[in-house]
PDB file of C-alpha atoms and ligand atoms in Angstrom:
ATOM      1  CA  MET A1226      58.347  26.279  66.820  1.00 93.00           C
ATOM      2  CA  SER A1227      55.686  27.845  69.217  1.00 96.00           C
ATOM      3  CA  LEU A1228      54.330  31.463  69.119  1.00 96.00           C
ATOM      4  CA  ILE A1229      53.810  33.243  72.096  1.00 97.00           C
ATOM      5  CA  ALA A1230      52.306  36.977  72.398  1.00 96.00           C
ATOM      6  CA  LEU A1231      52.779  39.348  75.182  1.00 97.00           C
ATOM      7  CA  ALA A1232      49.530  41.066  75.876  1.00 97.00           C
ATOM      8  CA  GLY A1233      48.784  43.896  78.327  1.00 97.00           C
ATOM      9  CA  ASN A1234      48.084  47.523  79.008  1.00 96.00           C
ATOM     10  CA  GLN A1235      50.294  50.508  77.774  1.00 94.00           C
ATOM     11  CA  ASN A1236      53.151  50.988  80.025  1.00 96.00           C
ATOM     12  CA  SER A1237      53.164  47.606  81.748  1.00 97.00           C
ATOM     13  CA  GLY A1238      56.495  46.592  80.426  1.00 97.00           C
ATOM     14  CA  LYS A1239      55.796  44.418  77.433  1.00 96.00           C
ATOM     15  CA  THR A1240      58.507  45.832  75.030  1.00 94.00           C
ATOM     16  CA  THR A1241      61.166  45.960  77.954  1.00 96.00           C
ATOM     17  CA  LEU A1242      60.242  42.393  78.749  1.00 97.00           C
ATOM     18  CA  PHE A1243      60.582  41.536  75.142  1.00 96.00           C
ATOM     19  CA  ASN A1244      63.754  43.144  74.479  1.00 95.00           C
ATOM     20  CA  GLU A1245      65.266  41.053  77.501  1.00 96.00           C
ATOM     21  CA  LEU A1246      63.623  37.812  76.197  1.00 96.00           C
ATOM     22  CA  THR A1247      64.724  38.244  72.540  1.00 95.00           C
ATOM     23  CA  GLY A1248      68.046  40.223  72.911  1.00 91.00           C
ATOM     24  CA  SER A1249      69.235  41.013  69.445  1.00 73.00           C
ATOM     25  CA  SER A1250      67.277  38.431  67.537  1.00 73.00           C
ATOM     26  CA  GLN A1251      64.292  40.821  66.479  1.00 78.00           C
ATOM     27  CA  TYR A1252      62.298  41.727  63.401  1.00 84.00           C
ATOM     28  CA  VAL A1253      60.755  45.055  63.490  1.00 84.00           C
ATOM     29  CA  GLY A1254      57.927  46.020  61.042  1.00 85.00           C
ATOM     30  CA  ASN A1255      54.374  47.204  60.948  1.00 88.00           C
ATOM     31  CA  TRP A1256      50.908  45.774  61.543  1.00 84.00           C
ATOM     32  CA  PRO A1257      49.545  45.129  57.986  1.00 82.00           C
ATOM     33  CA  GLY A1258      47.947  48.427  56.596  1.00 80.00           C
ATOM     34  CA  VAL A1259      48.729  50.719  59.794  1.00 81.00           C
ATOM     35  CA  THR A1260      51.839  52.321  61.289  1.00 78.00           C
ATOM     36  CA  VAL A1261      51.620  50.563  64.506  1.00 84.00           C
ATOM     37  CA  GLU A1262      55.107  48.819  65.360  1.00 85.00           C
ATOM     38  CA  LYS A1263      55.063  44.777  65.160  1.00 89.00           C
ATOM     39  CA  LYS A1264      57.846  43.150  66.664  1.00 92.00           C
ATOM     40  CA  ILE A1265      58.819  39.497  66.753  1.00 94.00           C
ATOM     41  CA  GLY A1266      61.661  37.699  67.916  1.00 96.00           C
ATOM     42  CA  ARG A1267      63.014  34.495  69.164  1.00 95.00           C
ATOM     43  CA  LEU A1268      63.573  33.713  72.907  1.00 95.00           C
ATOM     44  CA  LYS A1269      67.385  34.056  73.569  1.00 94.00           C
ATOM     45  CA  VAL A1270      67.587  30.858  75.519  1.00 94.00           C
ATOM     46  CA  ASN A1271      65.144  28.898  73.496  1.00 95.00           C
ATOM     47  CA  LYS A1272      64.984  29.336  69.741  1.00 94.00           C
ATOM     48  CA  GLN A1273      61.884  27.036  69.475  1.00 95.00           C
ATOM     49  CA  LEU A1274      59.947  29.917  71.000  1.00 96.00           C
ATOM     50  CA  ALA A1275      58.917  33.057  68.914  1.00 96.00           C
ATOM     51  CA  ILE A1276      57.680  36.090  70.764  1.00 96.00           C
ATOM     52  CA  LEU A1277      55.246  38.762  69.803  1.00 95.00           C
ATOM     53  CA  ASP A1278      55.204  42.318  71.218  1.00 95.00           C
ATOM     54  CA  LEU A1279      51.473  43.097  70.794  1.00 94.00           C
ATOM     55  CA  PRO A1280      50.084  46.695  71.047  1.00 93.00           C
ATOM     56  CA  GLY A1281      49.283  47.765  74.375  1.00 94.00           C
ATOM     57  CA  ILE A1282      45.292  47.443  75.336  1.00 95.00           C
ATOM     58  CA  TYR A1283      42.827  47.832  78.160  1.00 94.00           C
ATOM     59  CA  SER A1284      40.007  45.773  76.757  1.00 93.00           C
ATOM     60  CA  LEU A1285      39.053  43.527  73.869  1.00 91.00           C
ATOM     61  CA  SER A1286      36.543  46.108  72.787  1.00 86.00           C
ATOM     62  CA  PRO A1287      37.432  47.522  69.329  1.00 80.00           C
ATOM     63  CA  TYR A1288      37.795  51.375  70.325  1.00 84.00           C
ATOM     64  CA  THR A1289      41.186  52.111  69.465  1.00 90.00           C
ATOM     65  CA  LEU A1290      43.355  50.998  66.587  1.00 91.00           C
ATOM     66  CA  GLU A1291      45.586  49.011  69.134  1.00 91.00           C
ATOM     67  CA  GLU A1292      42.623  46.989  70.470  1.00 91.00           C
ATOM     68  CA  ARG A1293      41.529  46.286  67.050  1.00 89.00           C
ATOM     69  CA  ILE A1294      44.649  45.037  65.986  1.00 91.00           C
ATOM     70  CA  SER A1295      45.546  43.007  69.143  1.00 92.00           C
ATOM     71  CA  ARG A1296      41.812  41.568  69.170  1.00 90.00           C
ATOM     72  CA  LYS A1297      41.899  40.518  65.873  1.00 89.00           C
ATOM     73  CA  TYR A1298      45.176  38.846  66.253  1.00 90.00           C
ATOM     74  CA  LEU A1299      44.220  37.044  69.508  1.00 91.00           C
ATOM     75  CA  LEU A1300      41.123  35.729  67.713  1.00 87.00           C
ATOM     76  CA  GLU A1301      42.225  34.784  64.152  1.00 84.00           C
ATOM     77  CA  GLU A1302      45.953  33.621  64.546  1.00 83.00           C
ATOM     78  CA  THR A1303      47.174  30.700  65.874  1.00 85.00           C
ATOM     79  CA  LEU A1304      48.821  31.287  68.873  1.00 93.00           C
ATOM     80  CA  ASP A1305      50.359  28.817  71.623  1.00 95.00           C
ATOM     81  CA  LEU A1306      50.156  31.029  74.695  1.00 96.00           C
ATOM     82  CA  ILE A1307      49.545  34.471  75.818  1.00 97.00           C
ATOM     83  CA  VAL A1308      51.798  36.217  78.438  1.00 98.00           C
ATOM     84  CA  ASP A1309      49.586  38.609  80.155  1.00 98.00           C
ATOM     85  CA  VAL A1310      51.939  41.476  81.252  1.00 98.00           C
ATOM     86  CA  ALA A1311      50.573  43.105  84.017  1.00 98.00           C
ATOM     87  CA  ASP A1312      51.747  46.298  85.854  1.00 98.00           C
ATOM     88  CA  SER A1313      51.783  45.170  89.425  1.00 97.00           C
ATOM     89  CA  THR A1314      51.364  48.740  90.924  1.00 97.00           C
ATOM     90  CA  ASN A1315      48.200  49.295  88.550  1.00 95.00           C
ATOM     91  CA  LEU A1316      46.864  45.756  89.082  1.00 96.00           C
ATOM     92  CA  GLU A1317      43.108  46.641  89.051  1.00 95.00           C
ATOM     93  CA  ARG A1318      43.404  47.690  85.558  1.00 95.00           C
ATOM     94  CA  SER A1319      45.532  44.783  84.592  1.00 96.00           C
ATOM     95  CA  LEU A1320      43.122  42.408  86.020  1.00 97.00           C
ATOM     96  CA  TYR A1321      40.509  43.888  84.145  1.00 96.00           C
ATOM     97  CA  LEU A1322      42.249  42.973  80.893  1.00 96.00           C
ATOM     98  CA  THR A1323      43.200  39.728  82.354  1.00 97.00           C
ATOM     99  CA  LEU A1324      39.595  38.428  82.573  1.00 96.00           C
ATOM    100  CA  GLN A1325      38.865  39.481  78.767  1.00 95.00           C
ATOM    101  CA  LEU A1326      41.957  37.370  77.821  1.00 95.00           C
ATOM    102  CA  LEU A1327      40.751  34.519  79.789  1.00 94.00           C
ATOM    103  CA  GLU A1328      37.514  34.696  78.007  1.00 93.00           C
ATOM    104  CA  THR A1329      39.260  34.041  74.579  1.00 92.00           C
ATOM    105  CA  GLY A1330      40.037  30.663  75.675  1.00 91.00           C
ATOM    106  CA  LEU A1331      43.634  30.896  74.595  1.00 93.00           C
ATOM    107  CA  PRO A1332      46.301  29.369  77.196  1.00 94.00           C
ATOM    108  CA  LEU A1333      47.300  32.261  79.465  1.00 96.00           C
ATOM    109  CA  VAL A1334      50.088  33.080  81.750  1.00 97.00           C
ATOM    110  CA  LEU A1335      49.910  35.973  84.127  1.00 98.00           C
ATOM    111  CA  ALA A1336      53.340  37.902  84.177  1.00 98.00           C
ATOM    112  CA  LEU A1337      53.253  40.273  87.410  1.00 98.00           C
ATOM    113  CA  ASN A1338      55.728  42.927  86.373  1.00 98.00           C
ATOM    114  CA  MET A1339      57.369  45.729  88.207  1.00 98.00           C
ATOM    115  CA  GLN A1340      57.695  43.805  91.536  1.00 98.00           C
ATOM    116  CA  ASP A1341      60.691  46.441  92.442  1.00 98.00           C
ATOM    117  CA  LEU A1342      58.174  49.269  92.270  1.00 97.00           C
ATOM    118  CA  LEU A1343      55.503  47.355  94.316  1.00 97.00           C
ATOM    119  CA  LYS A1344      58.098  46.570  96.978  1.00 95.00           C
ATOM    120  CA  LYS A1345      59.089  50.171  97.240  1.00 96.00           C
ATOM    121  CA  GLN A1346      55.208  50.924  97.856  1.00 94.00           C
ATOM    122  CA  GLY A1347      55.040  48.402 100.743  1.00 94.00           C
ATOM    123  CA  ARG A1348      52.740  46.155  99.042  1.00 94.00           C
ATOM    124  CA  LYS A1349      52.918  42.490  98.054  1.00 95.00           C
ATOM    125  CA  ILE A1350      50.810  40.415  96.005  1.00 97.00           C
ATOM    126  CA  ASN A1351      49.978  36.804  97.226  1.00 97.00           C
ATOM    127  CA  ARG A1352      50.798  35.094  93.948  1.00 96.00           C
ATOM    128  CA  LYS A1353      49.769  31.625  95.095  1.00 96.00           C
ATOM    129  CA  LYS A1354      46.308  32.806  95.974  1.00 96.00           C
ATOM    130  CA  MET A1355      46.035  34.677  92.729  1.00 96.00           C
ATOM    131  CA  GLU A1356      46.972  31.314  90.854  1.00 96.00           C
ATOM    132  CA  TYR A1357      44.428  29.610  92.796  1.00 94.00           C
ATOM    133  CA  MET A1358      41.833  31.998  92.475  1.00 93.00           C
ATOM    134  CA  LEU A1359      42.147  32.660  88.586  1.00 94.00           C
ATOM    135  CA  SER A1360      43.286  28.855  88.007  1.00 93.00           C
ATOM    136  CA  LEU A1361      46.353  29.810  86.043  1.00 94.00           C
ATOM    137  CA  PRO A1362      50.171  30.286  86.186  1.00 97.00           C
ATOM    138  CA  VAL A1363      51.117  33.610  87.629  1.00 98.00           C
ATOM    139  CA  VAL A1364      54.906  34.649  87.867  1.00 98.00           C
ATOM    140  CA  SER A1365      56.190  37.716  89.552  1.00 98.00           C
ATOM    141  CA  LEU A1366      59.220  39.362  87.989  1.00 98.00           C
ATOM    142  CA  SER A1367      61.059  42.837  87.081  1.00 98.00           C
ATOM    143  CA  ALA A1368      61.682  43.109  83.462  1.00 98.00           C
ATOM    144  CA  ALA A1369      63.736  46.231  83.990  1.00 97.00           C
ATOM    145  CA  LYS A1370      65.562  44.742  86.931  1.00 98.00           C
ATOM    146  CA  LYS A1371      66.069  41.529  85.000  1.00 97.00           C
ATOM    147  CA  GLU A1372      64.527  39.779  87.996  1.00 98.00           C
ATOM    148  CA  ASN A1373      63.070  36.316  87.655  1.00 98.00           C
ATOM    149  CA  LEU A1374      63.091  36.356  83.811  1.00 98.00           C
ATOM    150  CA  ALA A1375      64.077  32.589  84.243  1.00 98.00           C
ATOM    151  CA  GLY A1376      61.267  31.880  86.159  1.00 98.00           C
ATOM    152  CA  LEU A1377      59.025  33.458  83.477  1.00 98.00           C
ATOM    153  CA  THR A1378      60.764  31.390  80.741  1.00 98.00           C
ATOM    154  CA  LYS A1379      60.214  27.947  82.587  1.00 98.00           C
ATOM    155  CA  THR A1380      56.635  28.802  82.780  1.00 98.00           C
ATOM    156  CA  MET A1381      56.398  29.944  79.251  1.00 98.00           C
ATOM    157  CA  GLU A1382      58.365  26.640  78.276  1.00 97.00           C
ATOM    158  CA  GLN A1383      55.651  24.557  80.503  1.00 97.00           C
ATOM    159  CA  GLY A1384      52.795  26.515  79.213  1.00 96.00           C
ATOM    160  CA  VAL A1385      53.678  25.474  75.640  1.00 96.00           C
ATOM    161  CA  ALA A1386      54.339  21.991  76.291  1.00 96.00           C
ATOM    162  CA  ASP A1387      51.224  21.609  78.287  1.00 93.00           C
ATOM    163  CA  PRO A1388      48.861  24.447  77.707  1.00 90.00           C
ATOM    164  CA  PRO A1389      47.145  25.545  80.813  1.00 85.00           C
ATOM    165  CA  SER A1390      43.490  25.172  80.824  1.00 83.00           C
ATOM    166  CA  TYR A1391      41.244  27.065  83.132  1.00 84.00           C
ATOM    167  CA  PRO A1392      37.573  27.634  84.143  1.00 84.00           C
ATOM    168  CA  TYR A1393      35.995  31.013  83.024  1.00 87.00           C
ATOM    169  CA  PRO A1394      35.497  33.371  85.813  1.00 90.00           C
ATOM    170  CA  GLU A1395      31.716  33.268  86.777  1.00 93.00           C
ATOM    171  CA  TYR A1396      29.911  36.261  87.156  1.00 96.00           C
ATOM    172  CA  ASP A1397      26.403  37.029  88.542  1.00 95.00           C
ATOM    173  CA  ASP A1398      23.941  34.084  88.290  1.00 96.00           C
ATOM    174  CA  ARG A1399      21.756  36.201  86.354  1.00 97.00           C
ATOM    175  CA  LEU A1400      24.340  37.104  83.874  1.00 98.00           C
ATOM    176  CA  GLU A1401      25.307  33.540  83.662  1.00 98.00           C
ATOM    177  CA  SER A1402      22.377  32.432  82.837  1.00 98.00           C
ATOM    178  CA  ALA A1403      21.930  34.834  79.998  1.00 98.00           C
ATOM    179  CA  LEU A1404      25.245  33.990  78.604  1.00 98.00           C
ATOM    180  CA  SER A1405      24.403  30.170  78.733  1.00 98.00           C
ATOM    181  CA  MET A1406      21.211  30.943  76.889  1.00 98.00           C
ATOM    182  CA  ILE A1407      23.041  32.806  74.207  1.00 98.00           C
ATOM    183  CA  SER A1408      25.760  30.055  74.012  1.00 97.00           C
ATOM    184  CA  THR A1409      23.037  27.574  73.061  1.00 97.00           C
ATOM    185  CA  GLN A1410      21.859  29.730  70.442  1.00 97.00           C
ATOM    186  CA  LEU A1411      25.723  30.245  69.224  1.00 97.00           C
ATOM    187  CA  SER A1412      26.897  26.765  69.524  1.00 95.00           C
ATOM    188  CA  GLY A1413      26.395  25.622  65.891  1.00 93.00           C
ATOM    189  CA  GLN A1414      28.389  28.604  64.620  1.00 93.00           C
ATOM    190  CA  VAL A1415      31.285  29.150  67.104  1.00 94.00           C
ATOM    191  CA  ALA A1416      34.187  26.620  68.325  1.00 91.00           C
ATOM    192  CA  PRO A1417      33.588  25.296  71.808  1.00 92.00           C
ATOM    193  CA  SER A1418      36.669  27.228  73.118  1.00 89.00           C
ATOM    194  CA  LYS A1419      35.570  30.647  71.618  1.00 92.00           C
ATOM    195  CA  LEU A1420      32.042  30.245  72.907  1.00 95.00           C
ATOM    196  CA  ARG A1421      32.305  32.172  76.114  1.00 95.00           C
ATOM    197  CA  TYR A1422      33.990  35.389  74.171  1.00 95.00           C
ATOM    198  CA  TYR A1423      31.281  35.435  71.471  1.00 96.00           C
ATOM    199  CA  ALA A1424      28.470  34.873  74.364  1.00 97.00           C
ATOM    200  CA  LEU A1425      29.717  37.912  75.994  1.00 97.00           C
ATOM    201  CA  LYS A1426      30.232  40.056  72.628  1.00 96.00           C
ATOM    202  CA  VAL A1427      26.728  39.149  71.603  1.00 97.00           C
ATOM    203  CA  PHE A1428      25.368  40.257  75.079  1.00 98.00           C
ATOM    204  CA  GLU A1429      27.087  43.473  74.780  1.00 96.00           C
ATOM    205  CA  ARG A1430      25.749  43.817  71.457  1.00 95.00           C
ATOM    206  CA  ASP A1431      29.057  44.199  69.772  1.00 93.00           C
ATOM    207  CA  GLU A1432      28.361  45.135  66.166  1.00 90.00           C
ATOM    208  CA  LYS A1433      31.561  43.563  64.682  1.00 89.00           C
ATOM    209  CA  VAL A1434      30.883  40.384  66.307  1.00 92.00           C
ATOM    210  CA  GLN A1435      27.170  40.548  65.355  1.00 91.00           C
ATOM    211  CA  LYS A1436      27.923  40.942  61.789  1.00 91.00           C
ATOM    212  CA  GLU A1437      30.696  38.306  61.728  1.00 92.00           C
ATOM    213  CA  LEU A1438      28.422  35.506  63.225  1.00 94.00           C
ATOM    214  CA  GLN A1439      25.677  36.050  60.406  1.00 94.00           C
ATOM    215  CA  LEU A1440      22.791  35.325  62.805  1.00 94.00           C
ATOM    216  CA  SER A1441      19.570  34.385  61.615  1.00 95.00           C
ATOM    217  CA  SER A1442      16.537  36.422  62.179  1.00 95.00           C
ATOM    218  CA  HIS A1443      15.237  33.857  64.314  1.00 96.00           C
ATOM    219  CA  GLN A1444      18.350  33.869  66.535  1.00 96.00           C
ATOM    220  CA  GLN A1445      18.791  37.442  66.563  1.00 96.00           C
ATOM    221  CA  LYS A1446      15.101  37.787  67.930  1.00 97.00           C
ATOM    222  CA  GLU A1447      15.783  34.990  70.441  1.00 97.00           C
ATOM    223  CA  ILE A1448      19.103  36.691  71.278  1.00 98.00           C
ATOM    224  CA  SER A1449      17.399  40.150  71.849  1.00 98.00           C
ATOM    225  CA  GLU A1450      14.798  38.821  74.206  1.00 98.00           C
ATOM    226  CA  ILE A1451      17.405  37.187  76.328  1.00 98.00           C
ATOM    227  CA  ILE A1452      19.252  40.460  76.627  1.00 98.00           C
ATOM    228  CA  ALA A1453      16.094  42.591  77.160  1.00 98.00           C
ATOM    229  CA  THR A1454      15.364  40.223  80.040  1.00 98.00           C
ATOM    230  CA  ALA A1455      18.711  40.411  81.424  1.00 98.00           C
ATOM    231  CA  GLU A1456      18.583  44.136  81.400  1.00 98.00           C
ATOM    232  CA  GLN A1457      15.153  44.277  83.108  1.00 98.00           C
ATOM    233  CA  LEU A1458      16.334  42.086  86.061  1.00 97.00           C
ATOM    234  CA  PHE A1459      19.695  44.607  86.543  1.00 98.00           C
ATOM    235  CA  ASP A1460      17.955  47.672  85.407  1.00 98.00           C
ATOM    236  CA  ASP A1461      21.080  48.380  83.479  1.00 98.00           C
ATOM    237  CA  SER A1462      22.323  48.058  79.921  1.00 98.00           C
ATOM    238  CA  SER A1463      23.914  44.889  78.687  1.00 98.00           C
ATOM    239  CA  ASP A1464      27.245  46.292  78.209  1.00 96.00           C
ATOM    240  CA  SER A1465      27.542  47.907  81.646  1.00 97.00           C
ATOM    241  CA  ILE A1466      26.114  44.747  83.253  1.00 98.00           C
ATOM    242  CA  VAL A1467      29.342  43.059  81.944  1.00 97.00           C
ATOM    243  CA  VAL A1468      31.759  46.020  82.964  1.00 96.00           C
ATOM    244  CA  ASN A1469      30.373  45.939  86.390  1.00 97.00           C
ATOM    245  CA  ALA A1470      30.504  42.071  86.870  1.00 97.00           C
ATOM    246  CA  ARG A1471      34.120  42.343  85.727  1.00 96.00           C
ATOM    247  CA  TYR A1472      34.868  45.229  87.989  1.00 96.00           C
ATOM    248  CA  ASP A1473      33.272  43.054  91.204  1.00 96.00           C
ATOM    249  CA  TYR A1474      35.331  39.955  89.973  1.00 97.00           C
ATOM    250  CA  VAL A1475      38.526  42.150  90.034  1.00 97.00           C
ATOM    251  CA  ALA A1476      37.499  43.712  93.376  1.00 97.00           C
ATOM    252  CA  GLN A1477      37.328  40.275  94.921  1.00 96.00           C
ATOM    253  CA  ILE A1478      40.502  39.012  93.731  1.00 96.00           C
ATOM    254  CA  MET A1479      42.339  42.539  94.713  1.00 95.00           C
ATOM    255  CA  SER A1480      40.924  42.155  98.446  1.00 95.00           C
ATOM    256  CA  MET A1481      42.020  38.566  98.535  1.00 94.00           C
ATOM    257  CA  CYS A1482      45.378  38.887  96.855  1.00 96.00           C
ATOM    258  CA  VAL A1483      46.847  42.121  97.707  1.00 93.00           C
ATOM    259  CA  VAL A1484      48.680  43.045 100.884  1.00 89.00           C
ATOM    260  CA  ASP A1485      49.617  46.548 101.942  1.00 85.00           C
ATOM    261  CA  GLU A1486      52.404  46.127 104.613  1.00 79.00           C
ATOM    262  CA  ASN A1487      51.718  49.463 106.006  1.00 77.00           C
ATOM    263  CA  ASP A1488      47.998  48.329 106.947  1.00 73.00           C
ATOM    264  CA  PHE A1489      49.615  45.396 108.685  1.00 62.00           C
ATOM    265  CA  GLN A1490      52.016  47.344 110.636  1.00 62.00           C
ATOM    266  CA  MET A1491      49.159  49.761 111.968  1.00 57.00           C
ATOM    267  CA  SER A1492      46.814  47.036 112.834  1.00 56.00           C
ATOM    268  CA  ALA A1493      49.670  44.814 114.598  1.00 52.00           C
ATOM    269  CA  SER A1494      50.634  47.605 116.708  1.00 50.00           C
TER     270      SER A1494
HETATM  271  P1  GDP B1938      55.106  48.779  77.049  1.00 61.46           P
HETATM  272  O1  GDP B1938      54.310  49.898  76.857  1.00 61.46           O
HETATM  273  O2  GDP B1938      54.254  47.571  77.860  1.00 61.46           O
HETATM  274  O3  GDP B1938      55.777  48.165  75.852  1.00 61.46           O
HETATM  275  O4  GDP B1938      56.065  49.000  78.234  1.00 61.46           O
HETATM  276  P2  GDP B1938      57.633  49.520  78.320  1.00 61.46           P
HETATM  277  O5  GDP B1938      58.423  48.210  78.266  1.00 61.46           O
HETATM  278  O6  GDP B1938      57.919  50.541  77.060  1.00 61.46           O
HETATM  279  O7  GDP B1938      57.868  50.337  79.671  1.00 61.46           O
HETATM  280  C1  GDP B1938      57.225  51.288  80.202  1.00 61.46           C
HETATM  281  C2  GDP B1938      57.996  51.886  81.165  1.00 61.46           C
HETATM  282  O8  GDP B1938      58.344  51.104  82.506  1.00 61.46           O
HETATM  283  C3  GDP B1938      59.397  52.098  80.659  1.00 61.46           C
HETATM  284  O9  GDP B1938      60.053  53.215  81.284  1.00 61.46           O
HETATM  285  C4  GDP B1938      60.289  50.893  81.388  1.00 61.46           C
HETATM  286  O10 GDP B1938      61.470  51.001  81.506  1.00 61.46           O
HETATM  287  C5  GDP B1938      59.563  50.483  82.718  1.00 61.46           C
HETATM  288  N1  GDP B1938      59.572  49.412  83.097  1.00 61.46           N
HETATM  289  C6  GDP B1938      59.165  48.172  82.492  1.00 61.46           C
HETATM  290  N2  GDP B1938      59.470  47.078  83.424  1.00 61.46           N
HETATM  291  C7  GDP B1938      59.802  47.698  84.533  1.00 61.46           C
HETATM  292  C8  GDP B1938      59.966  46.863  85.726  1.00 61.46           C
HETATM  293  O11 GDP B1938      59.976  45.691  86.322  1.00 61.46           O
HETATM  294  N3  GDP B1938      60.255  47.700  86.886  1.00 61.46           N
HETATM  295  C9  GDP B1938      60.439  49.407  86.857  1.00 61.46           C
HETATM  296  N4  GDP B1938      60.885  49.749  87.793  1.00 61.46           N
HETATM  297  N5  GDP B1938      60.344  49.781  85.488  1.00 61.46           N
HETATM  298  C10 GDP B1938      59.893  48.868  84.422  1.00 61.46           C
HETATM  299  K1    K B1939      55.557  52.374  76.028  1.00 61.46           K
HETATM  300 MG1   MG B1940      55.626  48.779  74.195  1.00 61.46          MG
END
């Protein structure tokens, strides 16, 4: 059996999709120690796939209870695939999380939900271009309207059989250079597939991750110097360097992939 987690922002349609995919074969409990609902079920049309509905999140920073649960789960459990459920009408915010999910090194599929609402707004997403830019499978659907659930199912089955691998999004050269030096420092302690995630978190001075890695004082010193150099170059704090790099990347994807037909009609006349 394979395990697939639905991750995404709050109200992106995860639970609606979960219910459609699993029907009545669900188990509803709580996450250990907290009263946040945990739902797990089997895919109606393929009982070999178990689906988990993760709590809604905007980032993989451990600020909220939901973020802590989802982050812990994504990093520590053995998942076969993440389906990133995005609200297509709120794509910018969704993609900001997509980049972070990519950085976990887990196989990922992007589900562009709420296509019915997007259409009503006169907007369109160029799915093929987005696939090309992010190097991962992208599926358009409407969970509430039961549109293209079969397409998503097929992509999930393919994703489990042959997990998609992708290059990480590459940010500003100066940031990449700091991250690659940090990765070198961490390479003995972290699995290769998780190196990108840990390098970014260490760069952001994430306290939980710093503790977890138990860095030597020599490593801590080297890493502090790398971060300080980057902060001088950017004249900014390390965590906002990363935030800005992600927003720039998202802005690029948005400008390449989102078509507003109202604009098109105006410029064509
Ligand atoms: P979650 O927080 O990610 O679990 O989101 P929910 O599944 O609770 O959905 C949030 C709201 O969006 C609900 O009112 C759903 O009925 C609605 N919704 C989910 N999918 C779609 C969709 O494809 N189209 C439309 N129009 N509404 C949707
Ligand atoms: K909700
Ligand atoms: Mg939900």
